[in-house]
PDB file of C-alpha atoms in Angstrom:
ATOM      1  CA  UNK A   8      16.009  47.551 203.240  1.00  0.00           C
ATOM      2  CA  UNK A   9      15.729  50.542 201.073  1.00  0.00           C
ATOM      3  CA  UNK A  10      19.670  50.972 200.764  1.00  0.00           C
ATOM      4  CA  UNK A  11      20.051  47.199 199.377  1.00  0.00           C
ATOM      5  CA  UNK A  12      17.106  48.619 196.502  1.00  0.00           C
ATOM      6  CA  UNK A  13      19.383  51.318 196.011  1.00  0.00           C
ATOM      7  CA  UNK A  14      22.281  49.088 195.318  1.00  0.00           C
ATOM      8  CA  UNK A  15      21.163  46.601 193.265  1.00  0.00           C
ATOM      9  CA  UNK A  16      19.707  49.690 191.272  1.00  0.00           C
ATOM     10  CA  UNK A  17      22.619  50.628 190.858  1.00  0.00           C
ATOM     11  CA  UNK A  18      24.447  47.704 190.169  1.00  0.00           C
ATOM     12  CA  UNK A  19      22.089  46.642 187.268  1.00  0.00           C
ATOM     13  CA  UNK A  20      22.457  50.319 185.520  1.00  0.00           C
ATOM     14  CA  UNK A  21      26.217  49.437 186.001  1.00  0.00           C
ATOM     15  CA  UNK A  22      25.706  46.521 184.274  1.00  0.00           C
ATOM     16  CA  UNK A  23      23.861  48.009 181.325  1.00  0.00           C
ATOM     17  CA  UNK A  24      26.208  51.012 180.741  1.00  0.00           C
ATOM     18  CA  UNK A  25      29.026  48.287 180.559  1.00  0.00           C
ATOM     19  CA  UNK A  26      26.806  46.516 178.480  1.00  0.00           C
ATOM     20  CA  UNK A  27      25.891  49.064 176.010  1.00  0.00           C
ATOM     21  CA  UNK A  28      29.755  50.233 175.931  1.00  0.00           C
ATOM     22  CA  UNK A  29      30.765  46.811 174.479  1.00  0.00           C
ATOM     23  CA  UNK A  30      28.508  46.721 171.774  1.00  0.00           C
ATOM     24  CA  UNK A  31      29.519  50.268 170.562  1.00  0.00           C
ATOM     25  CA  UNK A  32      33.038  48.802 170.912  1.00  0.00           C
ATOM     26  CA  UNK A  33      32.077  45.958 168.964  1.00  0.00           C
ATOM     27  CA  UNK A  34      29.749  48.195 166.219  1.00  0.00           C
ATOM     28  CA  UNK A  35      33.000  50.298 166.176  1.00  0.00           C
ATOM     29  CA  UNK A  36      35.398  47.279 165.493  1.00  0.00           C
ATOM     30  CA  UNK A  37      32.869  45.688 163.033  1.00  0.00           C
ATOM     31  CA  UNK A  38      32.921  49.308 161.328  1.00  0.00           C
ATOM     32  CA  UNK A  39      36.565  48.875 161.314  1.00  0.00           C
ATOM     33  CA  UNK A  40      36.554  45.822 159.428  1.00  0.00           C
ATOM     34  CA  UNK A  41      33.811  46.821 157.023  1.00  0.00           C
ATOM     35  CA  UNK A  42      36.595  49.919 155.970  1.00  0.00           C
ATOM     36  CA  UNK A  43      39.225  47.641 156.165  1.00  0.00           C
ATOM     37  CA  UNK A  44      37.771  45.352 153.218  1.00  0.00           C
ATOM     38  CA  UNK A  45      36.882  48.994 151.293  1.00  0.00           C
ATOM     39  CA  UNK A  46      40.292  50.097 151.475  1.00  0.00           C
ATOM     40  CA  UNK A  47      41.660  46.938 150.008  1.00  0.00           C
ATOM     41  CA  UNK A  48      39.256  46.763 146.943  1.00  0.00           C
ATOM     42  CA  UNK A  49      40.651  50.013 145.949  1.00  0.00           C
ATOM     43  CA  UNK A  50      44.243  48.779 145.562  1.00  0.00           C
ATOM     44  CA  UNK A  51      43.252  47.010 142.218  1.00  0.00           C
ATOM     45  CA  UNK A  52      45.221  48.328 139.632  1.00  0.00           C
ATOM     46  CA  UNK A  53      44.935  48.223 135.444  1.00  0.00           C
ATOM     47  CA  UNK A  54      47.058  45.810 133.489  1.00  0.00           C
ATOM     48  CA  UNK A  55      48.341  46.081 129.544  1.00  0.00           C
ATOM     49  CA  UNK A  56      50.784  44.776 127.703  1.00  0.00           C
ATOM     50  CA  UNK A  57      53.012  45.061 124.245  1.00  0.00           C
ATOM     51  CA  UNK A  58      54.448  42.878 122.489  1.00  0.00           C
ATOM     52  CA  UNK A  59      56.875  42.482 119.150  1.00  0.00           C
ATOM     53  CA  UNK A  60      57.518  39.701 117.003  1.00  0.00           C
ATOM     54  CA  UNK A  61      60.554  39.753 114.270  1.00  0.00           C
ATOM     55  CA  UNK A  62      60.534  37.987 111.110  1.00  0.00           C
ATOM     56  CA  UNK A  63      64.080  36.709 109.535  1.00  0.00           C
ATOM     57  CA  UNK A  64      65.192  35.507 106.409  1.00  0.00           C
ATOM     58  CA  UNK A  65      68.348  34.366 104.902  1.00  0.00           C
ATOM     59  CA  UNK A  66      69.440  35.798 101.204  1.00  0.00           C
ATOM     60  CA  UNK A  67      70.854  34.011  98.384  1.00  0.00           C
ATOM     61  CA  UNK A  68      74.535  33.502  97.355  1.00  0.00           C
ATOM     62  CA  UNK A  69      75.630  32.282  94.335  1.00  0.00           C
ATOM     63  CA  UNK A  70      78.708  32.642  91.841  1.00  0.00           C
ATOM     64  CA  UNK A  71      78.983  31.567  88.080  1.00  0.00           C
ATOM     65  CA  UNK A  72      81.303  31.599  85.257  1.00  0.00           C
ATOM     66  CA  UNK A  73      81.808  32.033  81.558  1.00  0.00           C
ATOM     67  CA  UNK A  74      84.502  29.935  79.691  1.00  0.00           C
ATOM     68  CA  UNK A  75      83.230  31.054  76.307  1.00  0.00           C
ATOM     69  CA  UNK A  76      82.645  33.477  73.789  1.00  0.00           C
ATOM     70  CA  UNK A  77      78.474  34.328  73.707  1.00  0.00           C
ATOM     71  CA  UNK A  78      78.274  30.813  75.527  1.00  0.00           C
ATOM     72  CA  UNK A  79      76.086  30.709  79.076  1.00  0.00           C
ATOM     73  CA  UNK A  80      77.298  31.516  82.317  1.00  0.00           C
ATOM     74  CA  UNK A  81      76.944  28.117  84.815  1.00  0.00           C
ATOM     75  CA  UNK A  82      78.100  26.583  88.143  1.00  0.00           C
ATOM     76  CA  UNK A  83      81.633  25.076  88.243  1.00  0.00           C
ATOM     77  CA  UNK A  84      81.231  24.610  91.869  1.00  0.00           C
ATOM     78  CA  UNK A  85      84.191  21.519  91.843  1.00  0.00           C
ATOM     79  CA  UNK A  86      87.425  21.030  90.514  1.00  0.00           C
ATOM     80  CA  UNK A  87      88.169  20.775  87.657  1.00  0.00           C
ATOM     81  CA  UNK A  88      85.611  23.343  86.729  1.00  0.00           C
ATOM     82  CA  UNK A  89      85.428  24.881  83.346  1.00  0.00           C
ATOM     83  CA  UNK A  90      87.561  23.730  80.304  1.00  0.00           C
ATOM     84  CA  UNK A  91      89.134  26.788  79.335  1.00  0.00           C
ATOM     85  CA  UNK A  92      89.570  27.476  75.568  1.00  0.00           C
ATOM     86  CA  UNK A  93      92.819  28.729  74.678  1.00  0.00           C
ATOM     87  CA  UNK A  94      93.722  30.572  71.964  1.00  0.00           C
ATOM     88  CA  UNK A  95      96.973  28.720  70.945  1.00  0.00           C
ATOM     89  CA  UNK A  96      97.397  25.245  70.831  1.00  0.00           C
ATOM     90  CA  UNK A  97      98.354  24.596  74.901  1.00  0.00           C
ATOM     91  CA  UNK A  98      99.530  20.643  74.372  1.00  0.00           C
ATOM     92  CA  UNK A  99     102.111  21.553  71.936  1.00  0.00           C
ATOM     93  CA  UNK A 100     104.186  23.563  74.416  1.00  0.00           C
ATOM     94  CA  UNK A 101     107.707  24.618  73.446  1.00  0.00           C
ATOM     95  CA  UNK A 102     109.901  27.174  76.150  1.00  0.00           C
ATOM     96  CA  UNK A 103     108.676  30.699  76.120  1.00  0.00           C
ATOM     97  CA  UNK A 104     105.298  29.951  73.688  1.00  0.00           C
ATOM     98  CA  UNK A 105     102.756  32.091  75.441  1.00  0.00           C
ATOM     99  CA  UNK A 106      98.638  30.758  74.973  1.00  0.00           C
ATOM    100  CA  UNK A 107      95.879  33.138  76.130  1.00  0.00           C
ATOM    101  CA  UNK A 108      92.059  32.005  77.616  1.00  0.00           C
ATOM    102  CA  UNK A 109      89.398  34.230  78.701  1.00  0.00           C
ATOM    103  CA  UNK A 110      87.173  33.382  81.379  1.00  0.00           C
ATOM    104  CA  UNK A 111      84.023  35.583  82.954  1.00  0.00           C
ATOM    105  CA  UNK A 112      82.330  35.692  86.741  1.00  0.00           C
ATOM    106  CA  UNK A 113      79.527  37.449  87.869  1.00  0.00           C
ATOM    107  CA  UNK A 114      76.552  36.896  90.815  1.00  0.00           C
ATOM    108  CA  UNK A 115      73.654  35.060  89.630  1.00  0.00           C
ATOM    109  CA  UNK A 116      70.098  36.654  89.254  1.00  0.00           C
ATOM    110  CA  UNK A 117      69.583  35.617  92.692  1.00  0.00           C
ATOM    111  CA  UNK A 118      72.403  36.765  94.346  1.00  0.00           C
ATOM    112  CA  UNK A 119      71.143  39.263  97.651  1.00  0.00           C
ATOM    113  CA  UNK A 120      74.658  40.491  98.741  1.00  0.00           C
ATOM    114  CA  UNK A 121      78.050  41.896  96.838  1.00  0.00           C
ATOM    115  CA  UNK A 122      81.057  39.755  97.041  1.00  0.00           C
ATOM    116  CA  UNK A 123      85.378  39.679  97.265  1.00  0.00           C
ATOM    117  CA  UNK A 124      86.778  37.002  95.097  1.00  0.00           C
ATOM    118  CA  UNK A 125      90.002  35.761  96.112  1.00  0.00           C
ATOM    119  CA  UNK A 126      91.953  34.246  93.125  1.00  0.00           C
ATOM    120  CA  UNK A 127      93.935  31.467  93.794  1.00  0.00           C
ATOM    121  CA  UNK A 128      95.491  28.489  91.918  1.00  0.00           C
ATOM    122  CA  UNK A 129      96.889  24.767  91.854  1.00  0.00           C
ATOM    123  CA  UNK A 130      99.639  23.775  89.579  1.00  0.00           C
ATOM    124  CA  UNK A 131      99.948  19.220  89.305  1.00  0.00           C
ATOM    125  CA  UNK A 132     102.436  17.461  86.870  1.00  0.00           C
ATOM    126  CA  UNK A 133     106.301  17.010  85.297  1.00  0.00           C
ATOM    127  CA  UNK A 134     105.805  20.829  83.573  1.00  0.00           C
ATOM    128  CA  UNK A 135     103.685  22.756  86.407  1.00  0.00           C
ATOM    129  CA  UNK A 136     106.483  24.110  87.858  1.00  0.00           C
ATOM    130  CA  UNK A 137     107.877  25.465  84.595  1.00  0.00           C
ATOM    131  CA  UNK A 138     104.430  27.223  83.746  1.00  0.00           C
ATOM    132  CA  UNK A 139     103.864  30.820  85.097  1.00  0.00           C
ATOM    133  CA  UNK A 140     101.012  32.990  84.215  1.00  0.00           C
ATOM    134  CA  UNK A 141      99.463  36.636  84.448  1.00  0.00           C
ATOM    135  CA  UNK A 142      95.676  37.503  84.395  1.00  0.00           C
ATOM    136  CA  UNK A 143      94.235  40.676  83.148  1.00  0.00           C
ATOM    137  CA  UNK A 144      91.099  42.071  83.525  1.00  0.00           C
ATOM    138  CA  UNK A 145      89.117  43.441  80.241  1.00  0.00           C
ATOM    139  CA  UNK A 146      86.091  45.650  79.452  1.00  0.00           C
ATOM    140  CA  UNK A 147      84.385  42.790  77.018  1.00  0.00           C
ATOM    141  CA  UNK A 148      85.094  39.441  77.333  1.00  0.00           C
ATOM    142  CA  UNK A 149      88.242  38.058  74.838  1.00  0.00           C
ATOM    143  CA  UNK A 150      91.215  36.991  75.341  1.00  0.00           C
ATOM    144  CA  UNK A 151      94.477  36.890  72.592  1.00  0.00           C
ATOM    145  CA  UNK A 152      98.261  38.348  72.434  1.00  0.00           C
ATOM    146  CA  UNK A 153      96.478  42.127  71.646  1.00  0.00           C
ATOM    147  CA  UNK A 154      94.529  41.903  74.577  1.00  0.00           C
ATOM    148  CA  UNK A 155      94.824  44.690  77.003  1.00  0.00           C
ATOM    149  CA  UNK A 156      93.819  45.335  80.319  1.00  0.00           C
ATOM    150  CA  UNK A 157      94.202  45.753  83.932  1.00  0.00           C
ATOM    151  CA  UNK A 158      96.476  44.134  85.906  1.00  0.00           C
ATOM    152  CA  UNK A 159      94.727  41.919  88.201  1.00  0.00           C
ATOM    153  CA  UNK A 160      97.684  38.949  88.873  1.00  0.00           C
ATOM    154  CA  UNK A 161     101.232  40.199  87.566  1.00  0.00           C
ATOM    155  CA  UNK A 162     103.437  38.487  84.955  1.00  0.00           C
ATOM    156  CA  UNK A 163     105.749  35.516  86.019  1.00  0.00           C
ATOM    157  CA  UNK A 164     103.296  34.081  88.833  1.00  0.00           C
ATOM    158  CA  UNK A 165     103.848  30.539  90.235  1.00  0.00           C
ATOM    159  CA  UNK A 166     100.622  28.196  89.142  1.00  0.00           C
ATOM    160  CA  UNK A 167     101.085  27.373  92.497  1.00  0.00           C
ATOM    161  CA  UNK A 168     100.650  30.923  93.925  1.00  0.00           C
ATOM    162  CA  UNK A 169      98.019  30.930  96.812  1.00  0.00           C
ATOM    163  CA  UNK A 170      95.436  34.212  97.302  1.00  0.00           C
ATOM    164  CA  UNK A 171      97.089  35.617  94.394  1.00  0.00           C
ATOM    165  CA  UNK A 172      94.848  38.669  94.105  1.00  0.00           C
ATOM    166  CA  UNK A 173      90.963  39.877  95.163  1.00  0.00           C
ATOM    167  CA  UNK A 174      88.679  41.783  93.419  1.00  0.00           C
ATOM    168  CA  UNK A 175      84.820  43.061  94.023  1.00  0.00           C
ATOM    169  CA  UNK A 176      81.436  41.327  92.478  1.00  0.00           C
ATOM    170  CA  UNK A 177      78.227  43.770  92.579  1.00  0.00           C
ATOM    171  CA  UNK A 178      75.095  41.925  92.821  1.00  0.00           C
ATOM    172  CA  UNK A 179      72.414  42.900  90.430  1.00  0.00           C
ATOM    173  CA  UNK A 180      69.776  44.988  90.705  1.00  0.00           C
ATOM    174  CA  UNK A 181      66.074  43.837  90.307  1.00  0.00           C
ATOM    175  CA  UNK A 182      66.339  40.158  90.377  1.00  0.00           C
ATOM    176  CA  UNK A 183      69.263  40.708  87.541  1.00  0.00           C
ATOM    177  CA  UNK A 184      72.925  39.195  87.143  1.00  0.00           C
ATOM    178  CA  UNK A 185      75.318  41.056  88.636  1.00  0.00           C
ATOM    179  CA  UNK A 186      77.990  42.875  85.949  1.00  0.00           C
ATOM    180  CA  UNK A 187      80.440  40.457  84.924  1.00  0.00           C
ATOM    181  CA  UNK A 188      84.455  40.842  85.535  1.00  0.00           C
ATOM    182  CA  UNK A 189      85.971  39.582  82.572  1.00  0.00           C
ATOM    183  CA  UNK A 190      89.449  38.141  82.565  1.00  0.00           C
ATOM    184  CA  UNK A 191      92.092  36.970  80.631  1.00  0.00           C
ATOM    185  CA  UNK A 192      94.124  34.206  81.345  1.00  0.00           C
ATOM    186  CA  UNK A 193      97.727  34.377  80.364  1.00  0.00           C
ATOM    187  CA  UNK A 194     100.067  31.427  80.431  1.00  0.00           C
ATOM    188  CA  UNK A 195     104.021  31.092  79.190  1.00  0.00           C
ATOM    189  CA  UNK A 196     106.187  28.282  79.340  1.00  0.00           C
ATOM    190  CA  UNK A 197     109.514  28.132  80.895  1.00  0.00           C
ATOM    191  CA  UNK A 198     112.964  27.173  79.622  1.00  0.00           C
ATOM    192  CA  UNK A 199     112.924  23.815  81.777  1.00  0.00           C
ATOM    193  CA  UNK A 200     109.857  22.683  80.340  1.00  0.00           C
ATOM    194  CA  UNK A 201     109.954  18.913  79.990  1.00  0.00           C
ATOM    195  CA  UNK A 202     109.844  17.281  76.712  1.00  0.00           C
ATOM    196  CA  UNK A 203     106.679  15.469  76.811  1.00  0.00           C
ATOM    197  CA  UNK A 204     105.522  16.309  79.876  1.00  0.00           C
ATOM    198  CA  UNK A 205     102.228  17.155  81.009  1.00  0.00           C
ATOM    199  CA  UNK A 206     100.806  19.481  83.674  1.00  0.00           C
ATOM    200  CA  UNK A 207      97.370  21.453  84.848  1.00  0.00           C
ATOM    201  CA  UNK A 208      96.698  24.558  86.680  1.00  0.00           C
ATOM    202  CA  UNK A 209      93.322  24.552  88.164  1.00  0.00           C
ATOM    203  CA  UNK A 210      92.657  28.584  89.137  1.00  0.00           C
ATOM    204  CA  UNK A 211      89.764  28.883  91.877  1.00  0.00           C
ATOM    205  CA  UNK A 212      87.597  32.245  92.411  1.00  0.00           C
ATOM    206  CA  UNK A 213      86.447  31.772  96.242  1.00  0.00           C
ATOM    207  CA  UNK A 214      83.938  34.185  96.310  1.00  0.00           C
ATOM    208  CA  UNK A 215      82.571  35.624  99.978  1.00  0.00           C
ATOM    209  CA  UNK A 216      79.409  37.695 100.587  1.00  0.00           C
ATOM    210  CA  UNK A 217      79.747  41.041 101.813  1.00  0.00           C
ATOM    211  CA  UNK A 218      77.026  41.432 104.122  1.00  0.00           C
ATOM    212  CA  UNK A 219      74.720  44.922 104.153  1.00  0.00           C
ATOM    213  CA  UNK A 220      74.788  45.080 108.048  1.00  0.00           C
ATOM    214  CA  UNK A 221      78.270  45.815 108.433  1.00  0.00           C
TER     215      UNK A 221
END
């Protein structure tokens, strides 16, 4: 009788060591999961940012011309363009007469980049062919048979010559007009000029920007 006491004494403190174990197994796993959550709050991290913004803007491009003396410069953006004024009488042609025209072109006031002109012309009628021509270019603007100057197109070209010659524009400084490159326009006839005849020679200055960036 006593020994069956003794067991179930036994048997219950069994029970309540086994007992006591699992909750210190489960304080220990809910400790566990209470660091668990700390350690994962202190993964946060800071956050910043930069950022840059460009502003861009095109310039302004814009070539004019001078046909005469003390007279405006202006926009002969189409063909025919100016009427040039020559100093001899050009429709009363004979062979080798020689007449003589001045002409100006510089970048407007608003002009934001230098320029290369390429010079380039267009002969059309019975006497184009027998018309040849030479340009100079001059310190003042003028053109007659004392005129002298650089040689910007040589003597003898065809008025149907194509990219004849180039030469540099400077744009102005402080919302100015660029310096003008005066020129002088020389034109002879040939000995097969046609009696009666007519012909023009348009000339074109193409002008293209030169940009700052290259």
């Amino acid at each position: 009788m006593s020994t069956s006491t003794s067991e179930h004494t036994t048997t219950e403190q069994a029970t309540e060591r086994g007992t006591r174990r699992r909750g210190i197994v489960r304080a220990v796993l809910a400790g566990g999961l209470v660091l668990g959550v700390g350690a994962a709050v202190t993964l946060a991290a800071w956050n910043d940012s930069e950022f840059a913004t460009g502003t861009f803007g095109a310039g302004s491009f814009n070539l004019e011309g001078q046909e005469t003396p003390g007279g405006a410069f202006s926009d002969h953006e189409t063909a025919p363009g100016a009427a040039l004024t020559f100093e001899v009488e050009p429709l009363n042609l004979a062979p080798a007469d020689v007449v003589y025209a001045p002409f100006a072109v510089r970048l407007d006031a608003a002009t934001t980049t230098d320029a290369v002109v390429t010079l380039s012309s267009v002969g059309a009628g019975a006497n184009a062919a027998n018309l040849t021509y030479e340009i100079l270019t001059t310190d003042a603007f003028g053109c007659d048979a004392d005129t002298t100057g650089g040689e910007l197109v040589a003597a003898g070209t065809a008025t149907t010559a194509a990219d004849a010659a180039t030469f540099d524009l400077t744009q102005g400084a402080a919302a100015a007009a660029g310096d003008p490159v005066n020129l002088c326009l020389i034109v002879t006839a040939g000995d097969g000029l046609v009696e009666g005849g007519a012909a023009t020679v348009t000339w074109e200055f193409a002008a293209e920007s030169v940009s700052d960036n290259d």
